[in-house]
Structure formats: structure tokens, C-alpha cells
mmCIF file of C-alpha atoms and ligand atoms in Angstrom:
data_model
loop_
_atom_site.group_PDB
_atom_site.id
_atom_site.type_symbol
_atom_site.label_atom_id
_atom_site.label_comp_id
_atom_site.label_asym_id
_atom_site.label_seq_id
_atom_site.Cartn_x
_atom_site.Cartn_y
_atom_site.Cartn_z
ATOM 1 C CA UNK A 1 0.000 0.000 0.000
ATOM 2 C CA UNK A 2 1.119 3.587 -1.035
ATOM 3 C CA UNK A 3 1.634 5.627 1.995
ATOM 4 C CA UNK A 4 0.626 8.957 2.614
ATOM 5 C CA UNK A 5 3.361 12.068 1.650
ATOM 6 C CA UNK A 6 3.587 14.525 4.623
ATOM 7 C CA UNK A 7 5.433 17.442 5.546
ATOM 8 C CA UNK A 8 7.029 18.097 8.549
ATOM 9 C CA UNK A 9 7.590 22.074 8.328
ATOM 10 C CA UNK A 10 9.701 22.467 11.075
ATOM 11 C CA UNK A 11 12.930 20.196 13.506
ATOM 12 C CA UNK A 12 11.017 17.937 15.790
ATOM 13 C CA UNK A 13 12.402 15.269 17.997
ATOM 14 C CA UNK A 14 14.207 12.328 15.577
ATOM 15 C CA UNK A 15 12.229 9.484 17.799
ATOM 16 C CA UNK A 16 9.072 11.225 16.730
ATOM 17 C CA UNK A 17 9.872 11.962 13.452
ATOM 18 C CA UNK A 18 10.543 8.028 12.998
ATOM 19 C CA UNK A 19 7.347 7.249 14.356
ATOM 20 C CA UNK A 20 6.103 9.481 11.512
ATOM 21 C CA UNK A 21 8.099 7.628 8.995
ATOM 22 C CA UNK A 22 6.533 4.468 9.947
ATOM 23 C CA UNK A 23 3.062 5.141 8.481
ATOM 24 C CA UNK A 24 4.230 8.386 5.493
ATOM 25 C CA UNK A 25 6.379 9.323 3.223
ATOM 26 C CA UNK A 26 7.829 12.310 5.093
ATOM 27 C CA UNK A 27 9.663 14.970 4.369
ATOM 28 C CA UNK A 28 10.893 17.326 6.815
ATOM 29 C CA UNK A 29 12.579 20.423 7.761
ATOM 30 C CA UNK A 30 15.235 19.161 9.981
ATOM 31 C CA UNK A 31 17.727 21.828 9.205
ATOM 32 C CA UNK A 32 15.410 24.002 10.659
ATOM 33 C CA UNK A 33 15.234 26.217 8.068
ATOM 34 C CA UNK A 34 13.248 29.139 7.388
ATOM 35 C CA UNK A 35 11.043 28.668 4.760
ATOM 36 C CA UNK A 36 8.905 31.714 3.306
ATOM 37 C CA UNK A 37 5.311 31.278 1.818
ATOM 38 C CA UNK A 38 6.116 30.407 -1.804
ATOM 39 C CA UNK A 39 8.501 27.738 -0.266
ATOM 40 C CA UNK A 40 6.303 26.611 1.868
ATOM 41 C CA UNK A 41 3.761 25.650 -1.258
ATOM 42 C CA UNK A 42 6.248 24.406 -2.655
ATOM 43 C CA UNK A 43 7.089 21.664 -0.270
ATOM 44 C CA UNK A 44 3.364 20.870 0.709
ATOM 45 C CA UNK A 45 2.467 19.708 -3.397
ATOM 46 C CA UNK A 46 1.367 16.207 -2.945
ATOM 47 C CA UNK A 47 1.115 16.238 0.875
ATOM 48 C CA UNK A 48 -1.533 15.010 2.596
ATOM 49 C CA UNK A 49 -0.871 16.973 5.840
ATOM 50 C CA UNK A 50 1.725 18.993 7.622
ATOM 51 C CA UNK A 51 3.036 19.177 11.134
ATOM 52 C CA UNK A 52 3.051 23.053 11.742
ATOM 53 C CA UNK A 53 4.467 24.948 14.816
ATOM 54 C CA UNK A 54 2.175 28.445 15.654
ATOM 55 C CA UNK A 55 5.014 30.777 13.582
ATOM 56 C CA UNK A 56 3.613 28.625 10.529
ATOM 57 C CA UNK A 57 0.761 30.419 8.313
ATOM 58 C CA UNK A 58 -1.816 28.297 6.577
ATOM 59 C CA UNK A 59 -4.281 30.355 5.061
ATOM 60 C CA UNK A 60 -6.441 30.353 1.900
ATOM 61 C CA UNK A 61 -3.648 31.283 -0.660
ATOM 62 C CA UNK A 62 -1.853 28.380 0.443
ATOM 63 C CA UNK A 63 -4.790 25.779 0.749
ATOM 64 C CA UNK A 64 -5.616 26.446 -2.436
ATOM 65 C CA UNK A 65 -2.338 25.965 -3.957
ATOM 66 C CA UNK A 66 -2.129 22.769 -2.294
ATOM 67 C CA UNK A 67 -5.587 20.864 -3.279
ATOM 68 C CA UNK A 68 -4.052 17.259 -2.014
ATOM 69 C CA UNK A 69 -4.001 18.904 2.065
ATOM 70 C CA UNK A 70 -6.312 16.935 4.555
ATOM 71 C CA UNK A 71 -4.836 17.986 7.446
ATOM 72 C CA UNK A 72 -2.859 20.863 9.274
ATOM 73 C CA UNK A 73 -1.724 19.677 12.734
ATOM 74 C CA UNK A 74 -0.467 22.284 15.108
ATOM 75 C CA UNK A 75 1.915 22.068 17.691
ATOM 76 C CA UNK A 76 0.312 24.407 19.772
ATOM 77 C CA UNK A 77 -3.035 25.341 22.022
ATOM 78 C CA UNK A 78 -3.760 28.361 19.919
ATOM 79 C CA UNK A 79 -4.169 28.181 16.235
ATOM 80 C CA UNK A 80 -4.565 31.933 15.290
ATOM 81 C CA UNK A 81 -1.928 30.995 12.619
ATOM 82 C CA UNK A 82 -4.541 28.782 10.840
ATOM 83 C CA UNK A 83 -7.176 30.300 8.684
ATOM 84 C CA UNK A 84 -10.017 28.318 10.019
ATOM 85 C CA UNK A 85 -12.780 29.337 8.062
ATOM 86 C CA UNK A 86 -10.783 29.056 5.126
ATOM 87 C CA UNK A 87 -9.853 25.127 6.133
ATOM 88 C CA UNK A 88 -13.057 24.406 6.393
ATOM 89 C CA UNK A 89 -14.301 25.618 3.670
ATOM 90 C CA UNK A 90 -12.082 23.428 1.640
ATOM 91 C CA UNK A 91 -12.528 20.092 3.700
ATOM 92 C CA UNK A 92 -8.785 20.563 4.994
ATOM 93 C CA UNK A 93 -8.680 19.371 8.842
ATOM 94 C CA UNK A 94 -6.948 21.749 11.778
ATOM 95 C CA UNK A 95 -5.933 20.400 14.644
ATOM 96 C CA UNK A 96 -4.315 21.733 17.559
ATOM 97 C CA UNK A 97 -2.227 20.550 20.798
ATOM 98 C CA UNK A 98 -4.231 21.555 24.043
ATOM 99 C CA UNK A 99 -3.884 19.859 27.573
ATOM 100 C CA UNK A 100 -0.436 18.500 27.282
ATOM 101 C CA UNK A 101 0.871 21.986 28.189
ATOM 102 C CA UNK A 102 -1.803 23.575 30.357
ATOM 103 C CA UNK A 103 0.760 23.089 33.448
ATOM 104 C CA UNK A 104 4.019 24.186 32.487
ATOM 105 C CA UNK A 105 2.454 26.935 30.859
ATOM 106 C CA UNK A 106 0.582 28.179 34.186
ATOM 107 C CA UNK A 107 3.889 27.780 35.718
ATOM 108 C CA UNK A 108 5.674 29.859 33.659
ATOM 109 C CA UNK A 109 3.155 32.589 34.049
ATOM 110 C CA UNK A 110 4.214 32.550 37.690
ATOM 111 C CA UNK A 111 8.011 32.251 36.824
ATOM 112 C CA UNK A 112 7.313 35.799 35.055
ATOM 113 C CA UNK A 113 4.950 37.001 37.189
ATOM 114 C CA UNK A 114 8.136 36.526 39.943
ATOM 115 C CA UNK A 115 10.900 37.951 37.696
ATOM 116 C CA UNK A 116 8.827 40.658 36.791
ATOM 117 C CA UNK A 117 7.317 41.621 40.299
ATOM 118 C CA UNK A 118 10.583 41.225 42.044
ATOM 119 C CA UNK A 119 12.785 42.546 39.427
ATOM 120 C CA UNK A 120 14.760 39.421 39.405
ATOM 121 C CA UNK A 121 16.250 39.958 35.669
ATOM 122 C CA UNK A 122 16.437 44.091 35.956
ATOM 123 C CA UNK A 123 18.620 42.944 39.514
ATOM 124 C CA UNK A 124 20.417 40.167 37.537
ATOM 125 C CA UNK A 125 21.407 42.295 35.209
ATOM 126 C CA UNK A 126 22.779 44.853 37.409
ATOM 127 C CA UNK A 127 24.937 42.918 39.064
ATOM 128 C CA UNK A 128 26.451 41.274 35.868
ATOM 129 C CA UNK A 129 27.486 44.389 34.486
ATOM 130 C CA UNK A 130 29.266 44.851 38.056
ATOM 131 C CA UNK A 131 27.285 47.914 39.069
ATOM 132 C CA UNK A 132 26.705 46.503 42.456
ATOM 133 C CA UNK A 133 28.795 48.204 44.985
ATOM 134 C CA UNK A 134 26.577 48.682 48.210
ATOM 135 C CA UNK A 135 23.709 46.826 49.723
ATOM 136 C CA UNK A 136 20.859 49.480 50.177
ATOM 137 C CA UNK A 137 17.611 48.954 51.798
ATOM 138 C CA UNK A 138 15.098 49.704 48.823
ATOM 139 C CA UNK A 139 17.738 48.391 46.195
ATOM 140 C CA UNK A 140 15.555 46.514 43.878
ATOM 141 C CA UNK A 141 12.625 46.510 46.060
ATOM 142 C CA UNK A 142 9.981 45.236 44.107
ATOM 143 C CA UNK A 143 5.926 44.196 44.947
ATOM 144 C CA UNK A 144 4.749 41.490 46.484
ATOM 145 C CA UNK A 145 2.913 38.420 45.085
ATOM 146 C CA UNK A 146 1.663 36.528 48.318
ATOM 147 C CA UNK A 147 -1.485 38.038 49.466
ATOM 148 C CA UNK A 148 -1.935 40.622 46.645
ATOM 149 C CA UNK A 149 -4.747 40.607 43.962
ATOM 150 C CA UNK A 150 -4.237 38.919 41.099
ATOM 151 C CA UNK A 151 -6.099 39.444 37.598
ATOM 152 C CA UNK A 152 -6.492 37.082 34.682
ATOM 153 C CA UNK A 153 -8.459 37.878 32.123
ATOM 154 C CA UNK A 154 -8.618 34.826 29.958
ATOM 155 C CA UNK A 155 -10.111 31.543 31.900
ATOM 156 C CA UNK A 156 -9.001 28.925 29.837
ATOM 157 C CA UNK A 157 -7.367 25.689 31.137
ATOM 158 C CA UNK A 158 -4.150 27.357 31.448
ATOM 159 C CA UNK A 159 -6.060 30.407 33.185
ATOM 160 C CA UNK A 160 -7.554 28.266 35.861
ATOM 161 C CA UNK A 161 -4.129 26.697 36.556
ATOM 162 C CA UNK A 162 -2.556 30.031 36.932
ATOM 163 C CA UNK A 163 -6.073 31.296 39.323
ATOM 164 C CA UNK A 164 -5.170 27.642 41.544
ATOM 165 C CA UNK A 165 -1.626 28.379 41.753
ATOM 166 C CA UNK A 166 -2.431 31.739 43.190
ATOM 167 C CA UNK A 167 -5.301 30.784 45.478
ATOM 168 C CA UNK A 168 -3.681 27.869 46.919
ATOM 169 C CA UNK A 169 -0.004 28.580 46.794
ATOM 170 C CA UNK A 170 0.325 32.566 47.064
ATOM 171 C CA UNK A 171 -2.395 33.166 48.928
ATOM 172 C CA UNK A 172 -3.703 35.711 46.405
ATOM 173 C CA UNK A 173 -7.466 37.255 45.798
ATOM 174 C CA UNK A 174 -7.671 35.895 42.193
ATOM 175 C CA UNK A 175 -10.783 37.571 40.029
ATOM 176 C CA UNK A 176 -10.727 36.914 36.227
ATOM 177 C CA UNK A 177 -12.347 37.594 32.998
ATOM 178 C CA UNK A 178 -13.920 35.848 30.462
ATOM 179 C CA UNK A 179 -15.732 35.983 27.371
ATOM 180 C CA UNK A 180 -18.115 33.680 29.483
ATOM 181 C CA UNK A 181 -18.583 33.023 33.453
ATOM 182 C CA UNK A 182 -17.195 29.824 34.716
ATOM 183 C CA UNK A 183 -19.912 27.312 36.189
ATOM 184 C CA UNK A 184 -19.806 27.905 39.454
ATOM 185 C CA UNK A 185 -18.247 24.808 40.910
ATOM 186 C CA UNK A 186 -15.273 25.518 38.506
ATOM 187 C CA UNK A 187 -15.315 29.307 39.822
ATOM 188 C CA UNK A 188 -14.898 27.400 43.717
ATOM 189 C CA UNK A 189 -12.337 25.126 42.512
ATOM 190 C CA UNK A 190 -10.629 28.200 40.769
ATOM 191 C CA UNK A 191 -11.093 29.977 44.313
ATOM 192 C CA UNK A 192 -11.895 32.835 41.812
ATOM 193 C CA UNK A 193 -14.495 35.835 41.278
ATOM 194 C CA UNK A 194 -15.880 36.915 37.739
ATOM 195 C CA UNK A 195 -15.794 40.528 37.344
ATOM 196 C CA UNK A 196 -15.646 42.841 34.824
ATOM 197 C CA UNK A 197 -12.445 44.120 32.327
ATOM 198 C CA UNK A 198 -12.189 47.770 33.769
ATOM 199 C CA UNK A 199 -13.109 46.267 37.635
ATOM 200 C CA UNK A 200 -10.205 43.537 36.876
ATOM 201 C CA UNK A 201 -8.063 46.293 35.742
ATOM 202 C CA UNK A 202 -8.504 48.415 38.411
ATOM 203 C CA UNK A 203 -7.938 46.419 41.496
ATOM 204 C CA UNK A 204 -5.474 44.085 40.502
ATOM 205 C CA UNK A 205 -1.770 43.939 41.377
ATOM 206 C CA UNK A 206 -0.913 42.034 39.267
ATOM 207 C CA UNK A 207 -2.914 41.015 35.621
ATOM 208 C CA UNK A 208 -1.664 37.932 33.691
ATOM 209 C CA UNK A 209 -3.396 37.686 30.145
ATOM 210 C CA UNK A 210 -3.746 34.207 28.928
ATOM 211 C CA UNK A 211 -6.422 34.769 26.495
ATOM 212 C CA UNK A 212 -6.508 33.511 22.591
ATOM 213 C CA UNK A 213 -5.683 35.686 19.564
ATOM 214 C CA UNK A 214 -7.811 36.784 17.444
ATOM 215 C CA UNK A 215 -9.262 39.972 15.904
ATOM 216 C CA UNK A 216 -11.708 40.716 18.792
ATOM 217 C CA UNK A 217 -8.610 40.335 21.171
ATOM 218 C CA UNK A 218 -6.503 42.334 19.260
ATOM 219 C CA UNK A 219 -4.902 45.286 20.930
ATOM 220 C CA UNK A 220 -6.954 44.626 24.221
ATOM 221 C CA UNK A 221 -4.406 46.063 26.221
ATOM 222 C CA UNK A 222 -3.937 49.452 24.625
ATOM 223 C CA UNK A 223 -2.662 52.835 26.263
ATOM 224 C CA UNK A 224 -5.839 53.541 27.622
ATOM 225 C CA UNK A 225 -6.373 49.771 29.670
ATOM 226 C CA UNK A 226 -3.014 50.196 31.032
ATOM 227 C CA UNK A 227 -3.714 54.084 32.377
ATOM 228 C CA UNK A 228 -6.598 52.488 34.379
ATOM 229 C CA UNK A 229 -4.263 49.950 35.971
ATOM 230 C CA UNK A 230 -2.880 51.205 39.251
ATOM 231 C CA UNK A 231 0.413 52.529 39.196
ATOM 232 C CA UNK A 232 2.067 50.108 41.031
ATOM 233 C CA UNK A 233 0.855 47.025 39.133
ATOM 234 C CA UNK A 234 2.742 44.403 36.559
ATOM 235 C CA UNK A 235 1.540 43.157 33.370
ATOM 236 C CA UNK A 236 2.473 39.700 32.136
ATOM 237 C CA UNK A 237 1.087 38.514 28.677
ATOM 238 C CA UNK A 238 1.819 34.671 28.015
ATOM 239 C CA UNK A 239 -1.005 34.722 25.731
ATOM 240 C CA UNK A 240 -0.160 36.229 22.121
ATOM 241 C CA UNK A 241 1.179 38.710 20.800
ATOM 242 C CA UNK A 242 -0.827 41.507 19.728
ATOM 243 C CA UNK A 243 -2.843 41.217 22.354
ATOM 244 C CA UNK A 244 -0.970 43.944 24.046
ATOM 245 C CA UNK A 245 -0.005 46.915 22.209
ATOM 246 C CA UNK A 246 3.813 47.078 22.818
ATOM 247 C CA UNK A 247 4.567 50.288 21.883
ATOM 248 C CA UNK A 248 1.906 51.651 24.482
ATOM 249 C CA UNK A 249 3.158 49.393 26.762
ATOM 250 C CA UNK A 250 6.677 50.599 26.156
ATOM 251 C CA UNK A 251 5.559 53.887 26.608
ATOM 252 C CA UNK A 252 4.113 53.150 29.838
ATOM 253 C CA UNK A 253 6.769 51.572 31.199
ATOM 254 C CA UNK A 254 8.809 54.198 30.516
ATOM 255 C CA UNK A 255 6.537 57.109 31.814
ATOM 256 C CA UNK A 256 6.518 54.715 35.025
ATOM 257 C CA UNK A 257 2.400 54.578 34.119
ATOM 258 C CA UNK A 258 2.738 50.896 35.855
ATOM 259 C CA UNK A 259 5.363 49.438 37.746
ATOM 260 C CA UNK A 260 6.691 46.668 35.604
ATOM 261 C CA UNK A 261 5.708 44.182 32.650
ATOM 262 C CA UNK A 262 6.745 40.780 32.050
ATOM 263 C CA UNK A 263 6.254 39.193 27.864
ATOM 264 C CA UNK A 264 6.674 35.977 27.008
ATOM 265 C CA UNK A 265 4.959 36.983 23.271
ATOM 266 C CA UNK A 266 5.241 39.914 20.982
ATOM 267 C CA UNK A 267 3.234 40.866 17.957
ATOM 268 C CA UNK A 268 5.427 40.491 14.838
ATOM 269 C CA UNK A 269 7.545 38.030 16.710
ATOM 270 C CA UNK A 270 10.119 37.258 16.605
ATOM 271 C CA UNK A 271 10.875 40.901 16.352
ATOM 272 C CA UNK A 272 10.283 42.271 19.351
ATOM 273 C CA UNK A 273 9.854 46.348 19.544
ATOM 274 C CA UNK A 274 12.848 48.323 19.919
ATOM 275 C CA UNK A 275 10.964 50.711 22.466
ATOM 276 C CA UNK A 276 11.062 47.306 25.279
ATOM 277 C CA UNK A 277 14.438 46.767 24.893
ATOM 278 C CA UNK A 278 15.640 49.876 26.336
ATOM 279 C CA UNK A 279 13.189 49.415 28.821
ATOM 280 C CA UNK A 280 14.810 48.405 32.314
ATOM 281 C CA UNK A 281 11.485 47.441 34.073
ATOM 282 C CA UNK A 282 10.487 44.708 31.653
ATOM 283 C CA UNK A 283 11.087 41.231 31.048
ATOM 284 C CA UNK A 284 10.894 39.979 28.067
ATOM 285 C CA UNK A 285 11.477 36.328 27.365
ATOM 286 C CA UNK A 286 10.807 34.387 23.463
ATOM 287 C CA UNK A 287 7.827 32.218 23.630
ATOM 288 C CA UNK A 288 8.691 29.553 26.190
ATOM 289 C CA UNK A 289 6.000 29.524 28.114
ATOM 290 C CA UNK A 290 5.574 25.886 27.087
ATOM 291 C CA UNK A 291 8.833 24.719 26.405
ATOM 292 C CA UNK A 292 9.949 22.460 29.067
ATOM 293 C CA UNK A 293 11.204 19.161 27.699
ATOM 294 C CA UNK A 294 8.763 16.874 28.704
ATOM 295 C CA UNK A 295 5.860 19.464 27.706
ATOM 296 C CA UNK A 296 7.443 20.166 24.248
ATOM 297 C CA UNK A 297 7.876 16.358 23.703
ATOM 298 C CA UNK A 298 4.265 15.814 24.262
ATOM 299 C CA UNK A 299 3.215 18.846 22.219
ATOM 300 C CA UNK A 300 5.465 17.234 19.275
ATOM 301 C CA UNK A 301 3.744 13.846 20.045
ATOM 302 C CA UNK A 302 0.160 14.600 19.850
ATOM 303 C CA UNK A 303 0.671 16.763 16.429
ATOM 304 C CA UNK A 304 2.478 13.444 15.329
ATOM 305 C CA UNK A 305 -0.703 11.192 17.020
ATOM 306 C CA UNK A 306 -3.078 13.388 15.041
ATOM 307 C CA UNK A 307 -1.462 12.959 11.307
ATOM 308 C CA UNK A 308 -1.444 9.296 12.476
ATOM 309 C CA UNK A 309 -5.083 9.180 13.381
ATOM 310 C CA UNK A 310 -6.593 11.107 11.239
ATOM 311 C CA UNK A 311 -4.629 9.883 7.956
ATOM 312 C CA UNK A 312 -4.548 6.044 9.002
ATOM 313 C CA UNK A 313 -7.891 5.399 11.029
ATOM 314 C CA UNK A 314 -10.205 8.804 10.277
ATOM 315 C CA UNK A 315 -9.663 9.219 13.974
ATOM 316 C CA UNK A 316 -7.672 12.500 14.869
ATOM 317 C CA UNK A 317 -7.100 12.995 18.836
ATOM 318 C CA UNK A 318 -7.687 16.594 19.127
ATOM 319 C CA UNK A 319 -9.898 18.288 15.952
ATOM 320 C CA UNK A 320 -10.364 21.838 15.672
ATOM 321 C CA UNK A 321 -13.424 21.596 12.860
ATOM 322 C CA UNK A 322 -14.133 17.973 12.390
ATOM 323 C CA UNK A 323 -17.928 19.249 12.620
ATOM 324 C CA UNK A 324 -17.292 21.737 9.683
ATOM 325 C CA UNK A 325 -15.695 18.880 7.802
ATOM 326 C CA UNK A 326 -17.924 16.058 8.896
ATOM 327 C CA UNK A 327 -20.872 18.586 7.342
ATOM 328 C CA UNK A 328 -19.154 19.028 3.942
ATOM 329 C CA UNK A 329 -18.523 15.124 3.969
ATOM 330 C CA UNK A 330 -22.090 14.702 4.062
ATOM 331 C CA UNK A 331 -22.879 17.196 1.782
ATOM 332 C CA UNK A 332 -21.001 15.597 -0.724
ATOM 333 C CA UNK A 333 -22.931 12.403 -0.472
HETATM 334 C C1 DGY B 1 0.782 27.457 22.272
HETATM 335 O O1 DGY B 1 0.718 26.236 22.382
HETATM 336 O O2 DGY B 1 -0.114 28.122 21.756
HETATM 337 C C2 DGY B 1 2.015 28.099 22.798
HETATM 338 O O3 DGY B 1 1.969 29.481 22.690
HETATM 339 C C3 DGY B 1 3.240 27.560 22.078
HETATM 340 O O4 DGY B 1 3.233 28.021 20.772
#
């Protein structure tokens, strides 16, 4: 039997790559090199899917140069780097990796959420370019976490990790924000209180963004959101980027508007805006939230599980549209 042609657009792990090359005819990207739209097309004619990572664009220029796609599988929870609508449309399956990072994602968030709070990198950094000469009392003096408020606005799986590592290990008064209100029993296991975006602004200490991408969520943190923030609050954004408008932020930061912000994403990455890097008070880190080694091997492993499935049994793990496709299906009939 003929197997399958696939493209794997970007390095993975070489055990899962094998266990790719047991059921396809792959080829991959294990240079790791950076391929641009056209040569992106090029590489996908004949394949029946792709392994993608979130910096990879599928949209409908691309689907419809490449009529033999079934499936896109993502190596990430969000997917605003897949034209949906446009996948659908065409029968061409999305899927995504959620769960197998929720975690060491909602840890991270706190590892920023520290450095930024505590000025652990601005401090670092001082002391490496052997300015410290003197102890003094408010050097570095930072806020504190423990018993302060937090806000998330976002209460996704990885938001509700970040509200119970709060709750239960800071101590914190965690309210959130949602596009909709958690059941209730989730809210108590959450130990968290629904309020609205300018009330979550307003009282927090701290806000930690962890909501998806997409054109409604674009820019929600502007110059005017981060003026109603009190002055002595941080920002971290694990989310995406674009969800924060970085030159505002920048701006902010520098006018001393809020005390400190911590960004783990940036929109246009991987450029990151010249205005934050000449800011002292921020810490800016490149889109690690996720990557610890176990966490990225999963990630890897369920994109690889869901070519598998979905090419070899009709069965993919984690489907973004199946409903969209399972409708055109029938249609067809
Ligand atoms: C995700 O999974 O969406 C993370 O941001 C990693 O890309």
C-alpha cells in the first residue's frame, strides 16, 4: 500500500519523526530552516498533511495551492496561525495541541509574574554588568505576590491553573475575565471571582493575560487599559502577541504609568519592539511559556498522534473543525 506524503515544516524530535516515517512518506525540515510562503507551497504539493508549529501560516492562498491537504496539525493550544474558516471551507482538517501543556504553561506565568514583580532579571542584570557596589535597603525593592490581587483575564485551562496556583499557593485574591462566566463549581475550585475588564483592571496587582488571539482580542491592552491599571501594578502577557499593544506598553513603562511588565509573546515576533528593549522594568522572554522538555515532547507527540489518526484510522485525537468537515462530507454524499 502507497503511503501517505507529509510534511514536517519544522525540527522535531528524531524518535518522533521516525514514528512518523513508519506510516508516510515524510519529508521534513530538519535543518530548521526558514522557509517563506512560496517555499512553503512548494514543499506541501502532494502532501496530505503537515506538522506546523504556531510561527507557521496556513491560510487560503496556500490551501488552495495545495488541493491534495487533509490535514494541518499544530503544535500548539492556539491556532490563530490557521485560517479556520478558510480550512473548512475546503474540507482541509486543523488540529491543535491543548492539555499537554496547560501546566508548564501556568507555571511559567508565575516564573514571570516573579521575575517581573521582584525585578529578578532588571537585579540580575545589574549585578552582571558589576554595578553593584553597596547593599541598600530599597535596592531593587519590588511588589509582592503573596497576598496581593491577582487578575487574569482569559479563563481557559491554562487560566484556571494560573487562578489555583495563586489561590492555593500565594495566597492571592484571584478575580478573572472571560468571554463567558465559569460554572460555578469551577469558579470554587478556581477559588476565583468573575468581574468585569475595567473592575479587573482596576484592582489588581498584578494582571496575567492568557487569552486567545484573534481579531476581537486584538490590541486589548492598549494605552488607555493600562492608564486604568494602578500605578504600582505588573503586566504579564503569556497569551499572544498583539494582544498587548507594545509600543503603548513601552511607553508606559517608561513614563513609570505601571510598575513593571513581564512578555513571554510579541506581535510580529520574533521581532520584538525596539521601544522594550531599552526598557529596564520589563522582562521579556521568546515564547517559552511551554517549552519544558517533557511538555514540548508531548506537544510534538500529539501533532504526530493526530497525522497518524486522522490519515490512518479517520480518527484524529484533538480536531479543531471535524464538525465543519464532517458537514461538507455529508454534503457531498
Ligand atoms: C501554544 O501552544 O499556543 C504556545 O503558545 C506555544 O506556541
Amino acid at each position: 500500500m502507497t503511503k501517505d506524503k507529509i510534511l514536517v515544516a519544522r525540527a522535531i524530535f528524531p524518535d518522533i519523526l521516525e514514528r512518523l516515517v513508519e506510516h508516510f512518506d515524510v519529508e521534513s525540515n530538519q535543518d530548521d530552516a526558514v522557509w517563506n510562503k512560496a517555499h512553503l507551497i512548494e514543499k506541501l504539493q502532494g502532501k496530505a498533511g503537515v506538522f506546523t508549529t504556531g510561527g507557521d501560516q496556513i491560510d487560503a492562498e496556500v490551501l488552495d495551492a495545495c488541493p491534495d491537504l487533509r490535514i494541518c496539525a499544530n503544535m500548539a493550544v492556539g491556532y490563530n496561525n490557521f485560517d479556520i474558516d478558510a480550512m473548512s471551507a475546503r474540507g482541509v482538517l486543523a488540529t491543535n495541541a491543548p492539555d499537554v501543556l496547560t501546566e508548564t504553561t501556568a507555571d511559567f506565568g508565575f516564573a514571570l509574574l516573579m521575575a517581573t514583580a521582584r525585578r529578578v532579571a532588571e537585579s540580575e542584570h545589574y549585578l552582571r554588568a558589576g554595578r553593584w557596589s553597596r547593599w541598600a535597603v530599597d535596592m531593587f525593592a519590588g511588589a509582592d505576590i503573596h497576598g496581593s490581587t491577582l487578575g487574569i483575564i482569559g479563563m481557559g485551562r491554562i487560566g484556571q491553573g494560573i487562578a489555583k496556583r495563586g489561590a492555593l499557593g500565594f495566597g492571592m485574591r484571584v478575580v478573572y475575565h472571560n468571554r463567558s462566566r465559569l460554572a460555578a463549581a469551577l469558579e470554587a475550585e478556581c477559588r476565583a471571582t468573575f468581574v468585569g475588564k475595567d473592575e479587573l483592571l482596576a484592582t489588581a496587582d498584578h494582571v496575567m493575560l492568557v487569552v486567545p488571539y484573534s481579531p476581537a482580542t486584538h490590541h486589548l491592552i492598549g494605552a488607555s487599559e493600562i492608564a486604568s491599571m494602578k500605578p504600582t501594578a505588573t503586566l504579564v502577557n503569556i497569551a499572544r502577541g498583539g494582544i498587548v499593544d507594545d509600543a503603548a506598553l513601552a511607553e508606559a513603562l517608561k513614563a513609570g504609568r505601571i510598575a513593571a511588565a513581564g512578555l513571554d509573546v510579541f506581535e510580529g515576533e520574533p521581532k520584538v519592539h525596539p521601544a522594550l528593549l531599552d526598557v529596564p522594568n520589563v522582562v521579556l522572554t521568546p515564547h517559552i511559556a511551554s517549552a519544558s522538555v517533557p511538555t514540548r515532547r508531548a506537544m510534538v507527540g500529539l501533532a504526530a498522534d493526530n497525522l497518524i489518526g486522522f490519515l490512518t484510522r479517520d480518527a484524529p485525537l484533538t480536531p479543531i473543525n471535524l464538525d465543519a468537515i464532517g458537514a461538507r462530507r455529508r454534503a457531498a454524499r
